PDB file of C-alpha atoms and ligand atoms in Angstrom:
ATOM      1  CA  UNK A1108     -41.025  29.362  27.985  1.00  0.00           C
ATOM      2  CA  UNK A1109     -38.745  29.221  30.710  1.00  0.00           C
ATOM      3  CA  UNK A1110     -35.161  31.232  31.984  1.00  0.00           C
ATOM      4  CA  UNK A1111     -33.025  29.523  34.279  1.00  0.00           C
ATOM      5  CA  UNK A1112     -30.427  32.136  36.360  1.00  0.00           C
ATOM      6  CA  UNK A1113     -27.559  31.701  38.949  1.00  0.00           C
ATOM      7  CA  UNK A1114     -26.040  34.004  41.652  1.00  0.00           C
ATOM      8  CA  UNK A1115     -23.242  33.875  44.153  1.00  0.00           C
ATOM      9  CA  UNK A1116     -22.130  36.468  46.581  1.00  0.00           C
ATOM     10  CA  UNK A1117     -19.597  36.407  49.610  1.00  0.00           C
ATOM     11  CA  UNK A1118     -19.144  39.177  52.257  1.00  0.00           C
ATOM     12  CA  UNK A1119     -16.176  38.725  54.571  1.00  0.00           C
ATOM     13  CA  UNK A1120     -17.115  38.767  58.298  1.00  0.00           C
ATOM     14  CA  UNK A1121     -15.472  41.063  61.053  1.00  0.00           C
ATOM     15  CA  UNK A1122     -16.734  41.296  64.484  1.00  0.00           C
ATOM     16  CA  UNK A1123     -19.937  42.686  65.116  1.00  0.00           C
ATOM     17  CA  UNK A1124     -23.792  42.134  67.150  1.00  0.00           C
ATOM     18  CA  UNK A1125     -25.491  41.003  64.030  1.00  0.00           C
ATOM     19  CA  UNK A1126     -26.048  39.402  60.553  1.00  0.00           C
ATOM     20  CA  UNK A1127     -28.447  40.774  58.003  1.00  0.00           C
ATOM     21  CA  UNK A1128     -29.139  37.343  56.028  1.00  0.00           C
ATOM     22  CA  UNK A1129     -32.343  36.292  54.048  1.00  0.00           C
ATOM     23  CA  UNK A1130     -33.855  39.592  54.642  1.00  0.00           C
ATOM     24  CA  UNK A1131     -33.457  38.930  58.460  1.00  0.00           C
ATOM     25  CA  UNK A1132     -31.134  40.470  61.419  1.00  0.00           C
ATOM     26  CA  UNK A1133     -29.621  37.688  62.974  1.00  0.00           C
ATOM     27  CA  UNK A1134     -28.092  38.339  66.575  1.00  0.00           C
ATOM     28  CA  UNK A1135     -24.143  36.971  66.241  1.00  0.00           C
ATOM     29  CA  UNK A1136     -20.813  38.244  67.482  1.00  0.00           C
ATOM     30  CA  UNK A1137     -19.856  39.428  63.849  1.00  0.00           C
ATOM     31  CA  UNK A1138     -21.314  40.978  60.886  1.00  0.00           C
ATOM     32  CA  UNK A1139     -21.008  40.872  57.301  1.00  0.00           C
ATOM     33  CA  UNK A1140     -18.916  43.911  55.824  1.00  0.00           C
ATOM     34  CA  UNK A1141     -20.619  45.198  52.598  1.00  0.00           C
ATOM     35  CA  UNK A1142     -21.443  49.013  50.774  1.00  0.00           C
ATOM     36  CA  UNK A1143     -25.344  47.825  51.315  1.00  0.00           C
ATOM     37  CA  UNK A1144     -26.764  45.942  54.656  1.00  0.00           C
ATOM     38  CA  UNK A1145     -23.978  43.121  53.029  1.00  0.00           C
ATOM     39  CA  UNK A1146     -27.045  40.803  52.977  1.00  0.00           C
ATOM     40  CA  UNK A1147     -25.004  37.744  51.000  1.00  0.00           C
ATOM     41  CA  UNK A1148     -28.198  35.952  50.031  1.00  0.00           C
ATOM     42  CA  UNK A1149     -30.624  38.194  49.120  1.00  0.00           C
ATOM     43  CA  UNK A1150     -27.394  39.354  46.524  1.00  0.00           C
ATOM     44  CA  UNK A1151     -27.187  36.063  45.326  1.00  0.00           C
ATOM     45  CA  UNK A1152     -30.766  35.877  44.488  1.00  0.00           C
ATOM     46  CA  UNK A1153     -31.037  39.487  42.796  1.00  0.00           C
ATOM     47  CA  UNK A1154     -28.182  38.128  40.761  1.00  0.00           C
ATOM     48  CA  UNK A1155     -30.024  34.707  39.765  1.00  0.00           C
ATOM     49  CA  UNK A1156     -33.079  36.882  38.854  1.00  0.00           C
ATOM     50  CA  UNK A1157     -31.366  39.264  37.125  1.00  0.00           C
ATOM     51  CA  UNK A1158     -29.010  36.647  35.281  1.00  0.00           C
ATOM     52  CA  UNK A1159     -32.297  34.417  34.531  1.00  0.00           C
ATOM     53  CA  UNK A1160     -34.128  37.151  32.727  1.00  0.00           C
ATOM     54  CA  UNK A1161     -30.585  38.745  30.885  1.00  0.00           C
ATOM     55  CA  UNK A1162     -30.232  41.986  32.650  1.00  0.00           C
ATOM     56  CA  UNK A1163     -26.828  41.535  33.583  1.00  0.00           C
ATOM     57  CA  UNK A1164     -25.836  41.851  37.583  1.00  0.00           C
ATOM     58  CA  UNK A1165     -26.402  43.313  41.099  1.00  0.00           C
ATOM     59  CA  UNK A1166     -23.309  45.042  40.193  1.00  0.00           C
ATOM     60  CA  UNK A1167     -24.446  47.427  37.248  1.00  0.00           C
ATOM     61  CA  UNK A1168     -27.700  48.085  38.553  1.00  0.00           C
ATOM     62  CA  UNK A1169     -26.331  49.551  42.327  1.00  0.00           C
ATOM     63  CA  UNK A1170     -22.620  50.230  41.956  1.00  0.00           C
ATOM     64  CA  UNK A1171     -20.970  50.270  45.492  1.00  0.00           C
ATOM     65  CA  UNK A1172     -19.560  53.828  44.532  1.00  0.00           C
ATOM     66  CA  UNK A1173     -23.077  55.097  45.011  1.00  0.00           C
ATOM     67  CA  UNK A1174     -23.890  57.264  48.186  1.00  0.00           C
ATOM     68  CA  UNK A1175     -27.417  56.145  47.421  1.00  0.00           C
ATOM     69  CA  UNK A1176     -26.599  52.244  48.290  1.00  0.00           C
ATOM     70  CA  UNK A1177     -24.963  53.268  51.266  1.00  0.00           C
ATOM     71  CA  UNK A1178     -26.307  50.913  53.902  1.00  0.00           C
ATOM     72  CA  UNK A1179     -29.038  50.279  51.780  1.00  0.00           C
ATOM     73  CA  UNK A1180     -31.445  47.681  52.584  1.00  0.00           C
ATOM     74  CA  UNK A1181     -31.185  44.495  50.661  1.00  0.00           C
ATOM     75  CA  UNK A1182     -34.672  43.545  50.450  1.00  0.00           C
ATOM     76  CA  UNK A1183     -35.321  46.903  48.517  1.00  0.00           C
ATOM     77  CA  UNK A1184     -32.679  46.388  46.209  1.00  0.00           C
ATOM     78  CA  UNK A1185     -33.797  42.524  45.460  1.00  0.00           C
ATOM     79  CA  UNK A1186     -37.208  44.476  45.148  1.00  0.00           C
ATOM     80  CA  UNK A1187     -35.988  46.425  42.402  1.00  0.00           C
ATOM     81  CA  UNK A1188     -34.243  43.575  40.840  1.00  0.00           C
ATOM     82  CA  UNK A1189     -37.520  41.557  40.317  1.00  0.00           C
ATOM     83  CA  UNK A1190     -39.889  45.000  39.303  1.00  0.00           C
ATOM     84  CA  UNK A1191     -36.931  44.883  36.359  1.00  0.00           C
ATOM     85  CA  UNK A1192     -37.045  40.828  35.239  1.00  0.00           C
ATOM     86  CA  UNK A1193     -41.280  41.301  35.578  1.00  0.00           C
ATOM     87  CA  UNK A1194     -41.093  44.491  33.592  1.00  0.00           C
ATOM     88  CA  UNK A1195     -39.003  42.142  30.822  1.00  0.00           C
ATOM     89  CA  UNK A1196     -42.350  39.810  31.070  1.00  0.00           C
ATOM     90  CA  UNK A1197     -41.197  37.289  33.495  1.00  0.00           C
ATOM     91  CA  UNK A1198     -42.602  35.845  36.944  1.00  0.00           C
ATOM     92  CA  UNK A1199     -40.796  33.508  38.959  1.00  0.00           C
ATOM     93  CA  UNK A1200     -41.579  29.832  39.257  1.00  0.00           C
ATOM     94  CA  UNK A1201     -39.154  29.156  42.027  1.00  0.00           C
ATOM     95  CA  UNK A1202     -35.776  29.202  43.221  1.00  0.00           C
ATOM     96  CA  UNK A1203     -33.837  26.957  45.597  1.00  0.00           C
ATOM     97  CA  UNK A1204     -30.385  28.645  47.969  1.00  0.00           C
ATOM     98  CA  UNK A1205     -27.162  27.416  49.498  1.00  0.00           C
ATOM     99  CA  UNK A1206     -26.015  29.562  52.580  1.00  0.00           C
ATOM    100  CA  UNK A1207     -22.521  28.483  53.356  1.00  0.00           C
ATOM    101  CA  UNK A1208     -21.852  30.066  57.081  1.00  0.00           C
ATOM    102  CA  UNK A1209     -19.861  27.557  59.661  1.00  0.00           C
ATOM    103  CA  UNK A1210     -21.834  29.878  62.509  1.00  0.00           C
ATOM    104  CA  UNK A1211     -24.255  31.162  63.456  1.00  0.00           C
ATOM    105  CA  UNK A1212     -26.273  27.523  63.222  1.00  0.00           C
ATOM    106  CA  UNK A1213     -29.138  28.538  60.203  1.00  0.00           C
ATOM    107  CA  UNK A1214     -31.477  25.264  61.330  1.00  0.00           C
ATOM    108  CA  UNK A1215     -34.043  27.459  63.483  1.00  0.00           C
ATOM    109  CA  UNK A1216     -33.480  30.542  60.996  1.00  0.00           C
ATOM    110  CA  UNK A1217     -33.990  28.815  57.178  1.00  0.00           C
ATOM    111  CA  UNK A1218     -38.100  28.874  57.145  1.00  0.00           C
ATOM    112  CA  UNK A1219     -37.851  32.759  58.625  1.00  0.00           C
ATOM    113  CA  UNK A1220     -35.589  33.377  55.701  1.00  0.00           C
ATOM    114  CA  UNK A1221     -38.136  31.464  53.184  1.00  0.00           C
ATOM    115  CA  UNK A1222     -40.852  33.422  54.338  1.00  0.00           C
ATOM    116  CA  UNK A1223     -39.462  36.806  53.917  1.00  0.00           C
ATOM    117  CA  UNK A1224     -38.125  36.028  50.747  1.00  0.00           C
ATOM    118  CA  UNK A1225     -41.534  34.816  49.194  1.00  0.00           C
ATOM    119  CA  UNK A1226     -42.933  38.283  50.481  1.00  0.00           C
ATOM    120  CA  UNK A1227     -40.260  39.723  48.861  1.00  0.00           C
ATOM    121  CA  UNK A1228     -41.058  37.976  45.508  1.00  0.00           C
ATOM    122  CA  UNK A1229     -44.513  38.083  45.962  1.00  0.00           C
ATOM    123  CA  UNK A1230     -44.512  33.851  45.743  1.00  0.00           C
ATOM    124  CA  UNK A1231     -45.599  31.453  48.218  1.00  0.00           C
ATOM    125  CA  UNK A1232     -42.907  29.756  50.897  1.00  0.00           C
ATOM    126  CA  UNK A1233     -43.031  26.398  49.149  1.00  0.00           C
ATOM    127  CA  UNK A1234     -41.336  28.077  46.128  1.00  0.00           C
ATOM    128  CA  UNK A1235     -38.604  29.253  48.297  1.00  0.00           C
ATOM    129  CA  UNK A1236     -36.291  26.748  49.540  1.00  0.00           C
ATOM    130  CA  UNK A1237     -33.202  27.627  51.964  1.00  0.00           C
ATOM    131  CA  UNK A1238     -30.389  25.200  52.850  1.00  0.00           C
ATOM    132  CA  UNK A1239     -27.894  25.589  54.673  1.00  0.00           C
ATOM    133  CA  UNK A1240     -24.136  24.349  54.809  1.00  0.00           C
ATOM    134  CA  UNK A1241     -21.072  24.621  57.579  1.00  0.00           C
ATOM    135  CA  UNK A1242     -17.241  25.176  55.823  1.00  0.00           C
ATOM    136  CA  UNK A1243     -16.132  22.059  57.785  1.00  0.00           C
ATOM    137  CA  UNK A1244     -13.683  24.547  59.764  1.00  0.00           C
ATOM    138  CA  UNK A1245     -11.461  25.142  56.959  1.00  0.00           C
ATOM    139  CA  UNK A1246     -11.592  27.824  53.972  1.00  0.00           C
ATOM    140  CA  UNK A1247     -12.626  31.376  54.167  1.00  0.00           C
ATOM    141  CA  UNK A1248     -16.190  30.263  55.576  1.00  0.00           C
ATOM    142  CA  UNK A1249     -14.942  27.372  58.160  1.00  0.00           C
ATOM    143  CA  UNK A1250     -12.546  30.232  59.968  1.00  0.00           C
ATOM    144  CA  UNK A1251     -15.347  32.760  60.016  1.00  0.00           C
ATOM    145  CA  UNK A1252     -14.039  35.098  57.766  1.00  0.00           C
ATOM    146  CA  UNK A1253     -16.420  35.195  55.173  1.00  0.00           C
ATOM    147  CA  UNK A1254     -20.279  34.098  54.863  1.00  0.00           C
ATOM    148  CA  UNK A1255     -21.393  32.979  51.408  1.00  0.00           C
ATOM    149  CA  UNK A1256     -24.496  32.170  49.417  1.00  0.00           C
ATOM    150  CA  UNK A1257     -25.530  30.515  46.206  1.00  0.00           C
ATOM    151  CA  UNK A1258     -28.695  30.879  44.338  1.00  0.00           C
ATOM    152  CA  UNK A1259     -30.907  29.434  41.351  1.00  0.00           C
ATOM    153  CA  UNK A1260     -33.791  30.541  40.028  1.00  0.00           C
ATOM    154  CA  UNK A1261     -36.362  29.541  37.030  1.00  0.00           C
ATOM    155  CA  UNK A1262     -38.587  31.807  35.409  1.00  0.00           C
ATOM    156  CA  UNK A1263     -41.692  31.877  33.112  1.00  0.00           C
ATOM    157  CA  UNK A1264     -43.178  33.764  30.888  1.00  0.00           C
ATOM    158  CA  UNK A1265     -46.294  35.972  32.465  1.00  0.00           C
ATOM    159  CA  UNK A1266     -48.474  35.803  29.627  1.00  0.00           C
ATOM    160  CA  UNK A1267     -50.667  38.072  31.384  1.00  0.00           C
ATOM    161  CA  UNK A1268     -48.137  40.952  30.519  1.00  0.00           C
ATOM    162  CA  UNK A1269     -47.090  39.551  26.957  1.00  0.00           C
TER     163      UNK A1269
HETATM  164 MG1  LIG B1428     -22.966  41.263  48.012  1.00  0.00          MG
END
């Protein structure tokens, strides 16, 4: 038995000395603004999870009018989002991302990101995949303002918790 789930997130960009993406600081001339570390992918992929496994979204589970999620690091909250979808019985199978950022250039970056994501997760890099997209100069991500990311994930059932 399988769950299929899909996130988005988008954090608008203002200028900075670095980008929390992936799980990863990235040295840039701007930052993401956000109530958390404003970590766009590792939102979109708590989202996916969450969505895959029907425990609604990032949202619900760490409201940005909580002092608690503050600055809060993204990897701990996607953390908690997967401890909730295993507690439900499910383990993931894989999951495949879009980042959509005209700069910094992701190229070097993308198996960094798939490796701290699997340790997240607990899953191997090969069941992480990271791609990565320019805006083409125009939108909110061409002119920099904004860095977005798209995520889907499938789950199974763990049997060995059923
Ligand atoms: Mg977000």
């Amino acid at each position: 038995m399988f769950r299929i789930g899909y996130g988005c997130d988008l954090h608008r960009l203002t200028d900075g000395a670095s980008l929390r993406l992936g799980g990863i600081s990235i040295p840039f001339n701007k930052t993401a603004i956000g109530h958390s570390d404003a970590d766009a992918l590792l939102h979109a992929i708590a989202d996916a999870a969450l969505g895959a496994a029907g425990l609604g979204d990032i949202g619900e589970m760490f409201p940005d009018t909580s002092e608690e999620n503050r600055g809060r690091d993204s990897g701990e909250i996607l953390a908690l989002c997967l401890a909730a979808v295993e507690e439900r019985g499910w383990r993931v199978v894989n999951l495949d991302c879009v980042v959509c950022a005209e700069r910094p250039k992701l190229g070097a970056l993308k198996q960094v990101m798939r490796d701290r994501i699997a340790g997240i997760l607990g899953v191997s890099s090969d069941c992480v995949n990271v791609k990565a997209k320019t805006g083409e100069q125009v939108g909110p991500v061409g002119r920099m303002e904004a860095i977005e990311a798209r995520a889907v994930i499938l789950l199974e059932r763990n049997n060995e918790r059923a």
